[in-house]
Tab-separated table of N, CA and C in Angstrom:
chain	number	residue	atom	x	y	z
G	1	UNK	N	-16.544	12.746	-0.968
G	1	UNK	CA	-15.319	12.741	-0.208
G	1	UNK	C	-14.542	11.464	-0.499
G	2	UNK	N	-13.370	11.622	-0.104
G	2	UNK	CA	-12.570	10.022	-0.640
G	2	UNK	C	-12.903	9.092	0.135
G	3	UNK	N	-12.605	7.730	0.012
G	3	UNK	CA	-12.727	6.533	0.917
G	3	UNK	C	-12.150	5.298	-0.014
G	4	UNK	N	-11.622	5.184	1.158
G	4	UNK	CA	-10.584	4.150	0.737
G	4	UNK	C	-11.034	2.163	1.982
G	5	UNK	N	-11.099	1.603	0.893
G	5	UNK	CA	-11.595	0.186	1.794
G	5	UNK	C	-11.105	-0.846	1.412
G	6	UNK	N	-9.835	-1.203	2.184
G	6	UNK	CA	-9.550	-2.433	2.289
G	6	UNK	C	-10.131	-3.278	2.159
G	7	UNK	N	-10.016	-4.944	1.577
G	7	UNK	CA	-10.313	-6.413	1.699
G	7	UNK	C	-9.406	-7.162	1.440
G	8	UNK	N	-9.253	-7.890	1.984
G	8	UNK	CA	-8.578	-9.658	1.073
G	8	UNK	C	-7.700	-9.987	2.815
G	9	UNK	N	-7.507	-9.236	3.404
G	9	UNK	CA	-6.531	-9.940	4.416
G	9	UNK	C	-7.339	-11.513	5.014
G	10	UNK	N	-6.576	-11.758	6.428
G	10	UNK	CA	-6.774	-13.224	6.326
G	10	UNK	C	-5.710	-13.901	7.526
G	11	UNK	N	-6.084	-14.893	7.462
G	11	UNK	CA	-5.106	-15.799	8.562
G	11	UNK	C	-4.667	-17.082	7.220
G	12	UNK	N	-3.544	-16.821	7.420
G	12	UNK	CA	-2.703	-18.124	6.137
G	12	UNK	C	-1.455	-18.757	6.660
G	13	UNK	N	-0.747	-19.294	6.374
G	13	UNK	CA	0.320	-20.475	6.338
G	13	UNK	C	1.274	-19.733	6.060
G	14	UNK	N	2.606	-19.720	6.302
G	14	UNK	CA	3.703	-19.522	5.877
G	14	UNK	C	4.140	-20.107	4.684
G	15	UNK	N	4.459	-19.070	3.562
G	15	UNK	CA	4.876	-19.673	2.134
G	15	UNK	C	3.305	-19.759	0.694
G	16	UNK	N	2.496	-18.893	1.917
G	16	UNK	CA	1.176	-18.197	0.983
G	16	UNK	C	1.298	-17.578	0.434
G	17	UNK	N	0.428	-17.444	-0.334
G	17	UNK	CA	0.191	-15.719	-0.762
G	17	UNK	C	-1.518	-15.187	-0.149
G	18	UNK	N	-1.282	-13.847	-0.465
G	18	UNK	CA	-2.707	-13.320	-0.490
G	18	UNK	C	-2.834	-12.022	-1.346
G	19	UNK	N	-3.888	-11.836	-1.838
G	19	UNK	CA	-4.010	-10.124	-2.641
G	19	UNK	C	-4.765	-9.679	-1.802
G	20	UNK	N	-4.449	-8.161	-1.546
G	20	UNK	CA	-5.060	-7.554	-0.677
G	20	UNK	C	-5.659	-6.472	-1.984
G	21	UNK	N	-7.067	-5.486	-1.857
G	21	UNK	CA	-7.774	-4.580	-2.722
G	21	UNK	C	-8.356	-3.607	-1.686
G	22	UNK	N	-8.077	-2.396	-2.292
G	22	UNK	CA	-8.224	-1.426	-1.801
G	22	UNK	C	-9.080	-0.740	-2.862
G	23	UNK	N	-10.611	-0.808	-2.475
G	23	UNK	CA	-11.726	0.057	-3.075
G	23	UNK	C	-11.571	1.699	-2.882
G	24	UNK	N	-11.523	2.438	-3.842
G	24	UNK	CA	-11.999	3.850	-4.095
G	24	UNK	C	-13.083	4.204	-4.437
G	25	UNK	N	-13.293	5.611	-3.786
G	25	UNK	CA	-13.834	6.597	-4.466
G	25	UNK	C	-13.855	7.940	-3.840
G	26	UNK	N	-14.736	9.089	-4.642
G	26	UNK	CA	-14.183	10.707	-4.029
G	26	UNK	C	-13.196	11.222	-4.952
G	27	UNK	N	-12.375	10.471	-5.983
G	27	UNK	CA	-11.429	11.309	-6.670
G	27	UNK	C	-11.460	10.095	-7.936
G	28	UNK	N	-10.388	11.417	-9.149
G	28	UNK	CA	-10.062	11.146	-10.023
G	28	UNK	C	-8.841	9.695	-9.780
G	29	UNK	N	-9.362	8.818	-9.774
G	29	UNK	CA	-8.599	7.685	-9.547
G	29	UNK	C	-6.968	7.447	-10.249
G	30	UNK	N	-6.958	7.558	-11.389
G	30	UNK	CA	-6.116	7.767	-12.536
G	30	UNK	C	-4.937	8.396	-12.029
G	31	UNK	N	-5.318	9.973	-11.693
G	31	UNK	CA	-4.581	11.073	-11.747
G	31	UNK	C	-4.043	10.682	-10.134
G	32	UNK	N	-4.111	10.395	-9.079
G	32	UNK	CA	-3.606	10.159	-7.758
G	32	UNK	C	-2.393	9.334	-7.786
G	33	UNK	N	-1.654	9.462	-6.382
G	33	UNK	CA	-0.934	8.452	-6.452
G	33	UNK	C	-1.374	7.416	-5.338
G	34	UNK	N	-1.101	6.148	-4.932
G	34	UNK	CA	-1.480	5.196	-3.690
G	34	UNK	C	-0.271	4.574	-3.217
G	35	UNK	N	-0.627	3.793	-2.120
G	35	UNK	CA	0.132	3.003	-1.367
G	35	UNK	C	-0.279	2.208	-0.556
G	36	UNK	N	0.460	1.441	-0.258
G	36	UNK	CA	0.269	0.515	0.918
G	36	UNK	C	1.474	0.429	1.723
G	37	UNK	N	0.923	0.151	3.077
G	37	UNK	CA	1.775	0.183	4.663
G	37	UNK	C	1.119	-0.614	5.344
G	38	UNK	N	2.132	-1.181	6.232
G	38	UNK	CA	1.314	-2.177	7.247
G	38	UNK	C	1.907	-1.389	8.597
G	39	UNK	N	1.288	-2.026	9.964
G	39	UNK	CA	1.682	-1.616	11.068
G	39	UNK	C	1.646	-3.077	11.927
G	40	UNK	N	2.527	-3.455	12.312
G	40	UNK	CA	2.348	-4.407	13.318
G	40	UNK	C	2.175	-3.843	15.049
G	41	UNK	N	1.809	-5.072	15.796
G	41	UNK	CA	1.458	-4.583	17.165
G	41	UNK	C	2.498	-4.182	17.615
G	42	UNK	N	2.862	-2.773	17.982
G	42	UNK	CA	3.741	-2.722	19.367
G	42	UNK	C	4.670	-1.653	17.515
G	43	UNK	N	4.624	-1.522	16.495
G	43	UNK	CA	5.516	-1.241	15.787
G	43	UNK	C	4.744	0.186	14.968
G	44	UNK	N	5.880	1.062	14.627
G	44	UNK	CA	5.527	2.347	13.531
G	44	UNK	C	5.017	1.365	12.643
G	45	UNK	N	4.271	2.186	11.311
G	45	UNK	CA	3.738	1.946	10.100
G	45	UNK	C	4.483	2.076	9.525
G	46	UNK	N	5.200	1.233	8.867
G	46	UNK	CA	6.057	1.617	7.725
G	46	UNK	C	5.299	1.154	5.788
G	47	UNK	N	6.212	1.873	5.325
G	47	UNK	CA	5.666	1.851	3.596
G	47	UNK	C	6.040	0.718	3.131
G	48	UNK	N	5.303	-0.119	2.002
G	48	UNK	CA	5.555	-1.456	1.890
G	48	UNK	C	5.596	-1.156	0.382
G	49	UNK	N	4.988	0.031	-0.555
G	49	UNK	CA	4.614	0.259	-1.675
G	49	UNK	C	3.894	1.205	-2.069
G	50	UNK	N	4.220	1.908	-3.588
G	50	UNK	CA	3.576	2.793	-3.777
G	50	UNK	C	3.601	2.461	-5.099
G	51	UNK	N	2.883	3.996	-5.598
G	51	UNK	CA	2.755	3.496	-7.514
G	51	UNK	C	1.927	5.080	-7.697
G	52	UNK	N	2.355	5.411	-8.465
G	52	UNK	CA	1.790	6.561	-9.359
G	52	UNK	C	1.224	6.502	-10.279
G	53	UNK	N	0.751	7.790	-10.720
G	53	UNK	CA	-0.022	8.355	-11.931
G	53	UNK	C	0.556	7.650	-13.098
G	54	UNK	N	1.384	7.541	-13.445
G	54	UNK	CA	2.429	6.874	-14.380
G	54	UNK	C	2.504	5.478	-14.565
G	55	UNK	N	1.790	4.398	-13.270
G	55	UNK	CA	2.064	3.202	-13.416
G	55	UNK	C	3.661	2.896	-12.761
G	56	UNK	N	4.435	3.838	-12.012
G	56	UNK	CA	5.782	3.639	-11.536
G	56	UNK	C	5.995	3.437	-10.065
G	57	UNK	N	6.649	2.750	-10.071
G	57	UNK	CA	6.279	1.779	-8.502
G	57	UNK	C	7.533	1.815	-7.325
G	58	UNK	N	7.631	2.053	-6.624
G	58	UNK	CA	8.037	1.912	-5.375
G	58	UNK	C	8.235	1.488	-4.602
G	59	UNK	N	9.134	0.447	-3.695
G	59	UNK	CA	9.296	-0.835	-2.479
G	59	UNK	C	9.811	-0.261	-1.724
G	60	UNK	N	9.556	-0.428	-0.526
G	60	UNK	CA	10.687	-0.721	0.743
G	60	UNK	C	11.891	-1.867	-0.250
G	61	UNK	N	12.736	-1.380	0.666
G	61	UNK	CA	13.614	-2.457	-0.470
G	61	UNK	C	13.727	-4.170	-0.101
G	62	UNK	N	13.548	-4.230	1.438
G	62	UNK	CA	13.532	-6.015	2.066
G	62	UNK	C	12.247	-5.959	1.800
G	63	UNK	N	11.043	-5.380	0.505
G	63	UNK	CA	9.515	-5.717	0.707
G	63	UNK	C	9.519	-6.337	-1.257
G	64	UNK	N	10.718	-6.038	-1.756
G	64	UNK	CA	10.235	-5.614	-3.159
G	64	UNK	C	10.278	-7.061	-4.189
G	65	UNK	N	10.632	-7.826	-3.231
G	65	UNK	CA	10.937	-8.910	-4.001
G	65	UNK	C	9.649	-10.199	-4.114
G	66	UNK	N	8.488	-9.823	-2.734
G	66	UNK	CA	7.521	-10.553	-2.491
G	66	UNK	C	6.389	-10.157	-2.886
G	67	UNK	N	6.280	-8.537	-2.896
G	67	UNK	CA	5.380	-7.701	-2.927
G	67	UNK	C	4.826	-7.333	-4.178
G	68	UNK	N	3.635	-6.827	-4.828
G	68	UNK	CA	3.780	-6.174	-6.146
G	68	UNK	C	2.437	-5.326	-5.533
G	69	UNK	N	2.997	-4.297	-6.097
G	69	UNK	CA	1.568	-3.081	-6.178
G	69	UNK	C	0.929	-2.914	-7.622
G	70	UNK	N	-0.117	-3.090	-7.372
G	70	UNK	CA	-0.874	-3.158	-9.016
G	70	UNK	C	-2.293	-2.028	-9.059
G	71	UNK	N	-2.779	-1.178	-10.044
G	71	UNK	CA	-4.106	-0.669	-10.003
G	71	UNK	C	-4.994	-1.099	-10.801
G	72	UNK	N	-6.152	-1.247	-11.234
G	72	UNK	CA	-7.400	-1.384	-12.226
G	72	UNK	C	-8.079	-0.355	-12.061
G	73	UNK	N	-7.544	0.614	-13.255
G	73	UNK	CA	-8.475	2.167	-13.348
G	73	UNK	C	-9.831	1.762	-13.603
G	74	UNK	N	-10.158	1.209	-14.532
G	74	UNK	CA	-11.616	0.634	-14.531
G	74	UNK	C	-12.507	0.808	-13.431
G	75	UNK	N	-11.550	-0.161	-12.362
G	75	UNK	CA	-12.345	-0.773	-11.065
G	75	UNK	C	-11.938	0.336	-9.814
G	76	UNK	N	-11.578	1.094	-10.380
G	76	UNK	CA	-10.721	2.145	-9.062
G	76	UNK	C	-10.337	1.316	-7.896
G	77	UNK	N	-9.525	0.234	-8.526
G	77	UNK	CA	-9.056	-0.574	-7.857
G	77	UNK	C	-7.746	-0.706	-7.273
G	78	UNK	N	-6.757	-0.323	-5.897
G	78	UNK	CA	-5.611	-0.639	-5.859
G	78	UNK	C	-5.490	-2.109	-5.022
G	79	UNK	N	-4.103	-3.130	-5.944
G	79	UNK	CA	-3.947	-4.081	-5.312
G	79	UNK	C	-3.022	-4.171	-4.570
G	80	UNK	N	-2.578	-4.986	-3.979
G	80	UNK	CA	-1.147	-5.580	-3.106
G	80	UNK	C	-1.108	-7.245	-3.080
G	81	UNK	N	-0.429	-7.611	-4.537
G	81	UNK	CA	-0.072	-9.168	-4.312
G	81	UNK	C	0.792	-9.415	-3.546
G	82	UNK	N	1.031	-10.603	-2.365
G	82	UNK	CA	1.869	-10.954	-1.498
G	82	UNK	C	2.240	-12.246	-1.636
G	83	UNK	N	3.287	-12.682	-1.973
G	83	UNK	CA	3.868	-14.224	-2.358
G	83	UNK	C	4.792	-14.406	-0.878
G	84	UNK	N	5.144	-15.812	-0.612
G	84	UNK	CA	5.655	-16.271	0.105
G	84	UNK	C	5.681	-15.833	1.199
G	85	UNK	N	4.386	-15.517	2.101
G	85	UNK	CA	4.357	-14.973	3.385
G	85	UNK	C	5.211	-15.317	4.273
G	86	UNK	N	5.504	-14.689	5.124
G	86	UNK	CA	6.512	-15.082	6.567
G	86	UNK	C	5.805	-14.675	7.943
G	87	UNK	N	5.337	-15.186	8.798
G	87	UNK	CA	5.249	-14.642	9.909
G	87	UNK	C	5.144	-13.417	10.003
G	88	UNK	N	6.411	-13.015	9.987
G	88	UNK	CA	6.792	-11.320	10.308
G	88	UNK	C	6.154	-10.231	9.283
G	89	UNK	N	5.189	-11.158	8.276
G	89	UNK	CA	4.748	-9.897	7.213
G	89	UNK	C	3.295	-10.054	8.588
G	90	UNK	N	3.050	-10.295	9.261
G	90	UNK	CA	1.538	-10.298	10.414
G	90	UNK	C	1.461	-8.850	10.631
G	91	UNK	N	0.567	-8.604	10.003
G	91	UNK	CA	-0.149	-6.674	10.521
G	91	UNK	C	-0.751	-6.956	9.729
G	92	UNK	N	-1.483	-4.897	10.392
G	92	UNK	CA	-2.570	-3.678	9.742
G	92	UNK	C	-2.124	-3.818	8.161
G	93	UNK	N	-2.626	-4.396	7.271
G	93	UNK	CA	-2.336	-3.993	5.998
G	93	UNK	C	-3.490	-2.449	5.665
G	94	UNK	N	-2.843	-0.956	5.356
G	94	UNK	CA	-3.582	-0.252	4.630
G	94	UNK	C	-3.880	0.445	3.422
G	95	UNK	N	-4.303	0.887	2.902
G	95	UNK	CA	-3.702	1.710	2.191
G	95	UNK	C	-4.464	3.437	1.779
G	96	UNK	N	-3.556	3.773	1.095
G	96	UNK	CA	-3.289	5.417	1.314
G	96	UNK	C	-3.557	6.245	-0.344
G	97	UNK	N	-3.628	7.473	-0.208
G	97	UNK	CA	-3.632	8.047	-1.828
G	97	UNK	C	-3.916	9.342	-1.494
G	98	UNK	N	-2.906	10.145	-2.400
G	98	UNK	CA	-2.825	11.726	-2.135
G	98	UNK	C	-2.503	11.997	-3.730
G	99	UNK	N	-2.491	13.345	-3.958
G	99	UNK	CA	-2.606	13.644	-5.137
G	99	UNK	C	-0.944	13.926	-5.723
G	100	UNK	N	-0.888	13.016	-6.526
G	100	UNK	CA	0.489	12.943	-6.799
G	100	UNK	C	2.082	13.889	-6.743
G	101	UNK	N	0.752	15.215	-6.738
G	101	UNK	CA	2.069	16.370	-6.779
G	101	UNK	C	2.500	16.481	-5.719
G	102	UNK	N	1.666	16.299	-4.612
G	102	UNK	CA	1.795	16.093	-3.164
G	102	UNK	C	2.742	15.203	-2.432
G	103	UNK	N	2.321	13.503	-3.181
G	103	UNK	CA	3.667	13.065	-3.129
G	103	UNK	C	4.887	13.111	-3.574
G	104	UNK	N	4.733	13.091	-4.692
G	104	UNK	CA	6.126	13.387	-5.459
G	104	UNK	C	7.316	14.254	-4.027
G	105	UNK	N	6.293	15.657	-4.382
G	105	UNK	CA	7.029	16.499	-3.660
G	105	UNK	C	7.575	16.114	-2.188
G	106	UNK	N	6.975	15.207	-1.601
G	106	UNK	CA	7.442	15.479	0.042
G	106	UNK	C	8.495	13.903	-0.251
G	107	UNK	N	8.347	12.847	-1.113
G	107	UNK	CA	9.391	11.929	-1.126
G	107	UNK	C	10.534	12.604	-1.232
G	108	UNK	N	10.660	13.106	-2.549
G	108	UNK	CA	11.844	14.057	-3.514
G	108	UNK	C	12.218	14.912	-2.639
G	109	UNK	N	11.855	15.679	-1.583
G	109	UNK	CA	12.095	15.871	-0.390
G	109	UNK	C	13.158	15.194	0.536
G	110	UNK	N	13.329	13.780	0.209
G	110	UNK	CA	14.056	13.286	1.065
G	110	UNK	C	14.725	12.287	-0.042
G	111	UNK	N	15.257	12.794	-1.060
G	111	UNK	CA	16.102	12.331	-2.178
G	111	UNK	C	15.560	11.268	-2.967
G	112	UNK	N	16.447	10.753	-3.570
G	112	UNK	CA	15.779	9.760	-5.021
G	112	UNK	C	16.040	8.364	-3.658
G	113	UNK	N	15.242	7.484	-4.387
G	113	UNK	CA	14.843	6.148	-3.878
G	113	UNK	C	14.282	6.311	-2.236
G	114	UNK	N	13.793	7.350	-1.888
G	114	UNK	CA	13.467	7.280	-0.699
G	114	UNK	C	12.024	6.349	-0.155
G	115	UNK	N	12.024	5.486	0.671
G	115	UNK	CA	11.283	4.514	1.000
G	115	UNK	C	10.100	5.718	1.129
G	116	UNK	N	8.467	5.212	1.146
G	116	UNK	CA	7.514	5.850	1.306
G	116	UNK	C	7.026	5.956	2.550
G	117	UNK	N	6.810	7.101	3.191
G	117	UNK	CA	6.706	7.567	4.744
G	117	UNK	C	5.017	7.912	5.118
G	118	UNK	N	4.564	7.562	6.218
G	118	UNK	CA	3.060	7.628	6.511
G	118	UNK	C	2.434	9.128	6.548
G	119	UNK	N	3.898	9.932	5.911
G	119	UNK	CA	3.252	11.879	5.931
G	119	UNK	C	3.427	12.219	4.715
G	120	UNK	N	3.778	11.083	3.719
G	120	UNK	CA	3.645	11.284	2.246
G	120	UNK	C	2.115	11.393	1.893
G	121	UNK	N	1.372	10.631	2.450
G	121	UNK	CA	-0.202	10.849	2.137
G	121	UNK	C	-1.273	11.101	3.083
G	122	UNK	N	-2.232	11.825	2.536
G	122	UNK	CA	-2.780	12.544	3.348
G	122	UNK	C	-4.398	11.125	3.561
G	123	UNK	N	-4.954	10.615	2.505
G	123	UNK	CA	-5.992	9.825	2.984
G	123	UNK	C	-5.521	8.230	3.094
G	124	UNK	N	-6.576	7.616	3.874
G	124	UNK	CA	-6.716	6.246	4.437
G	124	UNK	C	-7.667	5.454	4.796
G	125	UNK	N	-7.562	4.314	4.692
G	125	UNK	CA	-8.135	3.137	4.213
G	125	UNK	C	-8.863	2.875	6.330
G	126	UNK	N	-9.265	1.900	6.473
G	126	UNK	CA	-9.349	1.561	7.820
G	126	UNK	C	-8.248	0.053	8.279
G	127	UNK	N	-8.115	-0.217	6.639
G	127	UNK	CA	-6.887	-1.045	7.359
G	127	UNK	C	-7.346	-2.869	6.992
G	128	UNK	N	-7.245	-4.057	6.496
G	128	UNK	CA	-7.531	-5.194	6.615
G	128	UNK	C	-5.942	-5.908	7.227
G	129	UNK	N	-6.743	-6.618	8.292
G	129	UNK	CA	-5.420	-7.769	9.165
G	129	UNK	C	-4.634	-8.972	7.905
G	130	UNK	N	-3.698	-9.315	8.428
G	130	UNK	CA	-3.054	-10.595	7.836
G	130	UNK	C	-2.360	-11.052	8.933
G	131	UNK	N	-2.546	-12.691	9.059
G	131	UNK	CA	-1.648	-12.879	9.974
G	131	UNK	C	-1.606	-14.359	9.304
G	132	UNK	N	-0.341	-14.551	9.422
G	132	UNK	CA	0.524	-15.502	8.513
G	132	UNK	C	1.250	-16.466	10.016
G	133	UNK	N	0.678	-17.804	10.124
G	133	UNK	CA	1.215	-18.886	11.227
G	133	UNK	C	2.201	-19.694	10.804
């Protein structure tokens, strides 16, 4: 079955970074697509990043400039580098992966550049904290 497991979050400084890794397994790693979303207290989950079968990537658009989504097929590894933390990046970092046709279809659904939504994918991670002082 799939499973998806967060690591790397953390308590850091403002003007950090951190990489967050999201361990797989249960599927053809390659062929999926992933993501990452955070949720803060009291707030919806919103999409912070995605990336496909293709290596083609996806931001919230106030996320895309700090953020990078990266994979290691090797390691069925998805990352999330985070440069210059702020306070307000403090949440649930998780992440997510459904089978690409799946996403494709329900973004493209809601036109070209559409930010990535928490009913684009169907599996999930349990989630690692960040909280940035």
């Amino acid at each position: 079955h799939v499973q998806l497991v967060e690591s790397g979050g953390g308590s850091v400084q403002a003007g950090g970074s951190l990489r967050l890794s999201c361990a797989t397994s249960g599927y053809t790693f390659s062929t999926w697509c992933m993501g990452w979303f955070r949720q803060a207290p009291g707030k919806e989950r919103e999409g912070v990043a995605v990336i496909d079968s293709d290596g083609d990537t996806a931001y919230a658009e106030s996320l895309k400039d700090r953020f990078t989504i990266s994979v290691d097929n090797a390691k069925n590894t998805l990352y999330l580098q985070i440069n210059s933390l702020k306070p307000e990046d403090s949440a649930t970092y998780y992440c997510a992966a459904d089978a690409c046709a799946a996403v494709h279809g329900r973004m493209n659904s809601r036109g070209a550049g559409s930010t990535p939504k928490v009913t684009d994918f169907g599996y999930w991670g349990q989630g690692t904290q960040v909280t940035v002082s």
